Amino acid sequence: MTEYKLLPKQREFLQIPHNNELDVAMYQGGFGSGKTFSGSLLSIMGCRKYPGLRVLIGAKEYELLKNTTMVSFFEHLDNMNYIKDKDYTYNKNDKKVTFSNGSEVLFKGVEDPEKFKSLNLHWIELEEASQISDASFKALLGRLRGTIRSDWKGFRYRLFGHTNPQANKGWIYKRFVENPKENYRLIIAPTAQNIHLPQHFVESLKEEY
């Protein structure tokens, strides 16, 4: 099993510093800051810790998930020595991973709130959250109503997203900077702080940006 050495900002993202029953966290950073890595890892950690957990991993469009989050998600499973069709199954038609402990992960485009009105979820992960509308964000919060099992010690509903820095002050800025609730967290992760990146990659970004 691969051993991960998490960066300080990644640990901050994964850990909950308050006692509210709902945690809403946004991990924002540039290229190579470990955003998608951290989000997909957290989803898997939840599925391992809480048998029967139901997670939605969403993006504006499913194709974005297919090319980013899902790649990272299945890489994590390989690194954790999960064996397909033994430790988990993947239904391509339903776009769903089911773990042997009963936890489920659904991969969906979430631009149309009508398409997920009937879902009852425990956790939600959003890829490139800034591309999603505020209306979809609010609708997704309303889906965090899955039944909590008695053996889920320390459980909290969670909605967590990751996104690139934004030039315009959209809903993320308004909700996480201008008027944040006590259980809303914005974690800023500069690319240069990722010690796992090749130095030439970091230097080339500095030159370009």
mmCIF file of C-alpha atoms in Angstrom:
data_model
loop_
_atom_site.group_PDB
_atom_site.id
_atom_site.type_symbol
_atom_site.label_atom_id
_atom_site.label_comp_id
_atom_site.label_asym_id
_atom_site.label_seq_id
_atom_site.Cartn_x
_atom_site.Cartn_y
_atom_site.Cartn_z
ATOM 1 C CA MET A 1 0.000 0.000 0.000
ATOM 2 C CA THR A 2 1.350 3.418 -1.011
ATOM 3 C CA GLU A 3 2.108 5.781 1.881
ATOM 4 C CA TYR A 4 0.935 9.355 1.352
ATOM 5 C CA LYS A 5 2.743 12.371 2.773
ATOM 6 C CA LEU A 6 0.088 15.051 2.862
ATOM 7 C CA LEU A 7 0.846 18.745 2.632
ATOM 8 C CA PRO A 8 -0.287 21.045 5.488
ATOM 9 C CA LYS A 9 -3.095 22.536 3.368
ATOM 10 C CA GLN A 10 -4.304 19.069 2.400
ATOM 11 C CA ARG A 11 -4.508 18.079 6.068
ATOM 12 C CA GLU A 12 -6.380 21.294 6.821
ATOM 13 C CA PHE A 13 -8.866 20.414 4.088
ATOM 14 C CA LEU A 14 -9.428 16.859 5.328
ATOM 15 C CA GLN A 15 -9.851 17.726 9.020
ATOM 16 C CA ILE A 16 -12.921 19.431 10.508
ATOM 17 C CA PRO A 17 -12.142 22.130 13.121
ATOM 18 C CA HIS A 18 -15.708 22.728 14.379
ATOM 19 C CA ASN A 19 -18.599 20.778 15.926
ATOM 20 C CA ASN A 20 -21.318 21.696 13.442
ATOM 21 C CA GLU A 21 -23.176 18.693 12.006
ATOM 22 C CA LEU A 22 -22.430 19.986 8.480
ATOM 23 C CA ASP A 23 -18.991 20.931 7.127
ATOM 24 C CA VAL A 24 -18.724 22.890 3.877
ATOM 25 C CA ALA A 25 -15.149 23.253 2.630
ATOM 26 C CA MET A 26 -13.617 24.647 -0.542
ATOM 27 C CA TYR A 27 -10.033 23.814 -1.563
ATOM 28 C CA GLN A 28 -8.758 26.480 -3.939
ATOM 29 C CA GLY A 29 -5.388 26.419 -5.632
ATOM 30 C CA GLY A 30 -3.456 26.649 -8.865
ATOM 31 C CA PHE A 31 -2.120 23.949 -11.172
ATOM 32 C CA GLY A 32 -0.499 21.123 -9.232
ATOM 33 C CA SER A 33 -1.686 22.223 -5.788
ATOM 34 C CA GLY A 34 -3.209 18.810 -5.036
ATOM 35 C CA LYS A 35 -6.894 19.770 -5.307
ATOM 36 C CA THR A 36 -8.350 16.773 -7.124
ATOM 37 C CA PHE A 37 -5.953 14.411 -5.328
ATOM 38 C CA SER A 38 -7.243 15.627 -1.953
ATOM 39 C CA GLY A 39 -10.916 15.585 -2.889
ATOM 40 C CA SER A 40 -10.971 12.055 -4.282
ATOM 41 C CA LEU A 41 -8.886 10.817 -1.349
ATOM 42 C CA LEU A 42 -11.346 12.298 1.142
ATOM 43 C CA SER A 43 -14.296 10.618 -0.601
ATOM 44 C CA ILE A 44 -12.605 7.227 -0.374
ATOM 45 C CA MET A 45 -11.630 7.797 3.265
ATOM 46 C CA GLY A 46 -15.278 8.483 4.074
ATOM 47 C CA CYS A 47 -16.409 5.304 2.330
ATOM 48 C CA ARG A 48 -13.857 3.288 4.301
ATOM 49 C CA LYS A 49 -14.724 4.843 7.658
ATOM 50 C CA TYR A 50 -18.529 4.801 7.358
ATOM 51 C CA PRO A 51 -19.901 1.564 5.843
ATOM 52 C CA GLY A 52 -23.004 2.349 3.805
ATOM 53 C CA LEU A 53 -21.995 5.965 3.131
ATOM 54 C CA ARG A 54 -23.527 7.473 0.001
ATOM 55 C CA VAL A 55 -21.317 9.991 -1.810
ATOM 56 C CA LEU A 56 -22.000 12.078 -4.896
ATOM 57 C CA ILE A 57 -18.963 13.283 -6.839
ATOM 58 C CA GLY A 58 -20.190 15.931 -9.236
ATOM 59 C CA ALA A 59 -19.057 18.489 -11.781
ATOM 60 C CA LYS A 60 -20.820 20.778 -14.217
ATOM 61 C CA GLU A 61 -20.511 18.035 -16.820
ATOM 62 C CA TYR A 62 -19.768 14.327 -16.434
ATOM 63 C CA GLU A 63 -16.927 14.476 -19.002
ATOM 64 C CA LEU A 64 -14.934 16.672 -16.625
ATOM 65 C CA LEU A 65 -15.195 14.009 -13.924
ATOM 66 C CA LYS A 66 -14.211 11.294 -16.356
ATOM 67 C CA ASN A 67 -10.999 13.069 -17.300
ATOM 68 C CA THR A 68 -9.955 14.331 -13.852
ATOM 69 C CA THR A 69 -11.565 13.174 -10.612
ATOM 70 C CA MET A 70 -12.291 9.622 -11.697
ATOM 71 C CA VAL A 71 -8.697 9.144 -12.826
ATOM 72 C CA SER A 72 -7.458 10.249 -9.399
ATOM 73 C CA PHE A 73 -10.157 8.212 -7.629
ATOM 74 C CA PHE A 74 -9.184 4.905 -9.244
ATOM 75 C CA GLU A 75 -5.478 5.655 -8.802
ATOM 76 C CA HIS A 76 -6.114 5.966 -5.073
ATOM 77 C CA LEU A 77 -7.906 2.605 -5.057
ATOM 78 C CA ASP A 78 -4.938 0.988 -6.809
ATOM 79 C CA ASN A 79 -2.521 2.582 -4.333
ATOM 80 C CA MET A 80 -4.620 1.244 -1.460
ATOM 81 C CA ASN A 81 -4.495 -2.267 -2.963
ATOM 82 C CA TYR A 82 -8.233 -2.374 -3.621
ATOM 83 C CA ILE A 83 -9.085 -5.199 -6.001
ATOM 84 C CA LYS A 84 -11.854 -4.616 -8.535
ATOM 85 C CA ASP A 85 -14.825 -7.027 -8.255
ATOM 86 C CA LYS A 86 -13.605 -8.044 -4.799
ATOM 87 C CA ASP A 87 -13.226 -4.879 -2.740
ATOM 88 C CA TYR A 88 -15.400 -2.779 -5.045
ATOM 89 C CA THR A 89 -17.402 -2.913 -8.261
ATOM 90 C CA TYR A 90 -17.860 -0.252 -10.913
ATOM 91 C CA ASN A 91 -21.067 -0.041 -12.932
ATOM 92 C CA LYS A 92 -20.277 1.950 -16.081
ATOM 93 C CA ASN A 93 -23.922 2.391 -17.040
ATOM 94 C CA ASP A 94 -24.940 3.802 -13.664
ATOM 95 C CA LYS A 95 -21.533 5.498 -13.197
ATOM 96 C CA LYS A 96 -21.397 4.117 -9.679
ATOM 97 C CA VAL A 97 -18.746 2.506 -7.468
ATOM 98 C CA THR A 98 -20.018 0.147 -4.786
ATOM 99 C CA PHE A 99 -17.625 -0.943 -2.036
ATOM 100 C CA SER A 100 -17.779 -4.325 -0.324
ATOM 101 C CA ASN A 101 -18.862 -2.564 2.911
ATOM 102 C CA GLY A 102 -21.931 -1.112 1.200
ATOM 103 C CA SER A 103 -20.660 2.428 0.601
ATOM 104 C CA GLU A 104 -21.541 3.963 -2.769
ATOM 105 C CA VAL A 105 -20.023 6.710 -4.900
ATOM 106 C CA LEU A 106 -22.091 8.251 -7.692
ATOM 107 C CA PHE A 107 -20.420 10.241 -10.502
ATOM 108 C CA LYS A 108 -22.777 12.807 -12.030
ATOM 109 C CA GLY A 109 -23.053 16.082 -13.880
ATOM 110 C CA VAL A 110 -24.885 18.467 -11.556
ATOM 111 C CA GLU A 111 -25.727 21.519 -13.660
ATOM 112 C CA ASP A 112 -29.442 20.620 -13.726
ATOM 113 C CA PRO A 113 -30.812 20.424 -10.137
ATOM 114 C CA GLU A 114 -33.881 18.547 -11.388
ATOM 115 C CA LYS A 115 -31.708 15.495 -12.075
ATOM 116 C CA PHE A 116 -30.739 14.909 -8.441
ATOM 117 C CA LYS A 117 -33.870 15.982 -6.574
ATOM 118 C CA SER A 118 -34.604 12.447 -5.382
ATOM 119 C CA LEU A 119 -31.121 11.695 -4.005
ATOM 120 C CA ASN A 120 -30.457 11.239 -0.300
ATOM 121 C CA LEU A 121 -26.751 11.711 0.317
ATOM 122 C CA HIS A 122 -24.207 11.865 3.149
ATOM 123 C CA TRP A 123 -21.230 13.503 1.406
ATOM 124 C CA ILE A 124 -20.818 15.554 -1.776
ATOM 125 C CA GLU A 125 -17.595 16.343 -3.634
ATOM 126 C CA LEU A 126 -17.507 18.978 -6.390
ATOM 127 C CA GLU A 127 -14.859 19.096 -9.118
ATOM 128 C CA GLU A 128 -14.133 22.633 -10.424
ATOM 129 C CA ALA A 129 -16.830 23.954 -8.118
ATOM 130 C CA SER A 130 -16.657 27.482 -9.536
ATOM 131 C CA GLN A 131 -18.167 26.195 -12.800
ATOM 132 C CA ILE A 132 -21.287 25.067 -10.955
ATOM 133 C CA SER A 133 -24.099 27.565 -10.442
ATOM 134 C CA ASP A 134 -25.088 28.883 -7.044
ATOM 135 C CA ALA A 135 -28.527 27.368 -7.609
ATOM 136 C CA SER A 136 -27.007 23.911 -8.043
ATOM 137 C CA PHE A 137 -24.866 24.408 -4.938
ATOM 138 C CA LYS A 138 -27.935 25.261 -2.841
ATOM 139 C CA ALA A 139 -29.894 22.335 -4.283
ATOM 140 C CA LEU A 140 -27.044 19.953 -3.490
ATOM 141 C CA LEU A 141 -26.923 21.129 0.124
ATOM 142 C CA GLY A 142 -30.550 20.042 0.368
ATOM 143 C CA ARG A 143 -29.592 16.498 -0.682
ATOM 144 C CA LEU A 144 -27.436 15.977 2.427
ATOM 145 C CA ARG A 145 -30.119 14.143 4.339
ATOM 146 C CA GLY A 146 -29.102 10.487 4.234
ATOM 147 C CA THR A 147 -29.880 8.381 7.300
ATOM 148 C CA ILE A 148 -27.026 8.272 9.826
ATOM 149 C CA ARG A 149 -26.155 4.838 11.206
ATOM 150 C CA SER A 150 -25.704 4.391 14.937
ATOM 151 C CA ASP A 151 -22.177 2.979 14.510
ATOM 152 C CA TRP A 152 -20.903 6.039 12.596
ATOM 153 C CA LYS A 153 -18.972 7.623 15.430
ATOM 154 C CA GLY A 154 -18.109 11.282 14.893
ATOM 155 C CA PHE A 155 -20.005 11.461 11.600
ATOM 156 C CA ARG A 156 -20.632 14.839 9.956
ATOM 157 C CA TYR A 157 -22.408 15.626 6.705
ATOM 158 C CA ARG A 158 -19.858 17.085 4.320
ATOM 159 C CA LEU A 159 -19.893 19.079 1.099
ATOM 160 C CA PHE A 160 -16.408 19.776 -0.204
ATOM 161 C CA GLY A 161 -15.214 21.190 -3.474
ATOM 162 C CA HIS A 162 -11.999 22.056 -5.233
ATOM 163 C CA THR A 163 -11.381 24.721 -7.830
ATOM 164 C CA ASN A 164 -8.846 26.971 -9.503
ATOM 165 C CA PRO A 165 -8.432 30.601 -8.362
ATOM 166 C CA GLN A 166 -11.156 32.866 -9.735
ATOM 167 C CA ALA A 167 -10.670 36.218 -11.471
ATOM 168 C CA ASN A 168 -14.295 37.198 -10.837
ATOM 169 C CA LYS A 169 -16.010 37.304 -7.459
ATOM 170 C CA GLY A 170 -18.667 34.635 -7.920
ATOM 171 C CA TRP A 171 -20.714 32.633 -5.435
ATOM 172 C CA ILE A 172 -17.658 30.999 -3.847
ATOM 173 C CA TYR A 173 -16.229 34.395 -2.938
ATOM 174 C CA LYS A 174 -19.578 35.607 -1.616
ATOM 175 C CA ARG A 175 -20.221 32.484 0.472
ATOM 176 C CA PHE A 176 -16.692 31.749 1.702
ATOM 177 C CA VAL A 177 -15.063 35.198 1.923
ATOM 178 C CA GLU A 178 -17.621 38.007 2.116
ATOM 179 C CA ASN A 179 -20.180 36.356 4.388
ATOM 180 C CA PRO A 180 -19.007 32.907 5.523
ATOM 181 C CA LYS A 181 -20.922 30.821 8.036
ATOM 182 C CA GLU A 182 -18.970 29.340 10.931
ATOM 183 C CA ASN A 183 -18.964 25.914 9.289
ATOM 184 C CA TYR A 184 -17.814 27.196 5.858
ATOM 185 C CA ARG A 185 -14.073 26.855 5.212
ATOM 186 C CA LEU A 186 -11.913 28.167 2.361
ATOM 187 C CA ILE A 187 -8.451 26.604 2.077
ATOM 188 C CA ILE A 188 -6.002 28.402 -0.218
ATOM 189 C CA ALA A 189 -3.231 26.115 -1.515
ATOM 190 C CA PRO A 190 -0.480 27.778 -3.584
ATOM 191 C CA THR A 191 1.167 25.564 -6.189
ATOM 192 C CA ALA A 192 4.644 26.524 -4.906
ATOM 193 C CA GLN A 193 3.924 24.857 -1.550
ATOM 194 C CA ASN A 194 3.555 21.415 -3.125
ATOM 195 C CA ILE A 195 6.946 19.848 -2.365
ATOM 196 C CA HIS A 196 6.064 16.788 -4.467
ATOM 197 C CA LEU A 197 6.168 18.742 -7.746
ATOM 198 C CA PRO A 198 9.343 18.886 -9.889
ATOM 199 C CA GLN A 199 11.129 22.202 -9.376
ATOM 200 C CA HIS A 200 11.136 22.959 -13.107
ATOM 201 C CA PHE A 201 7.314 22.733 -13.121
ATOM 202 C CA VAL A 202 6.992 25.286 -10.327
ATOM 203 C CA GLU A 203 9.555 27.592 -11.908
ATOM 204 C CA SER A 204 7.841 27.469 -15.297
ATOM 205 C CA LEU A 205 4.518 28.471 -13.694
ATOM 206 C CA LYS A 206 6.193 31.397 -11.931
ATOM 207 C CA GLU A 207 7.564 32.589 -15.260
ATOM 208 C CA GLU A 208 4.205 32.303 -17.016
ATOM 209 C CA TYR A 209 1.986 33.772 -14.288
#
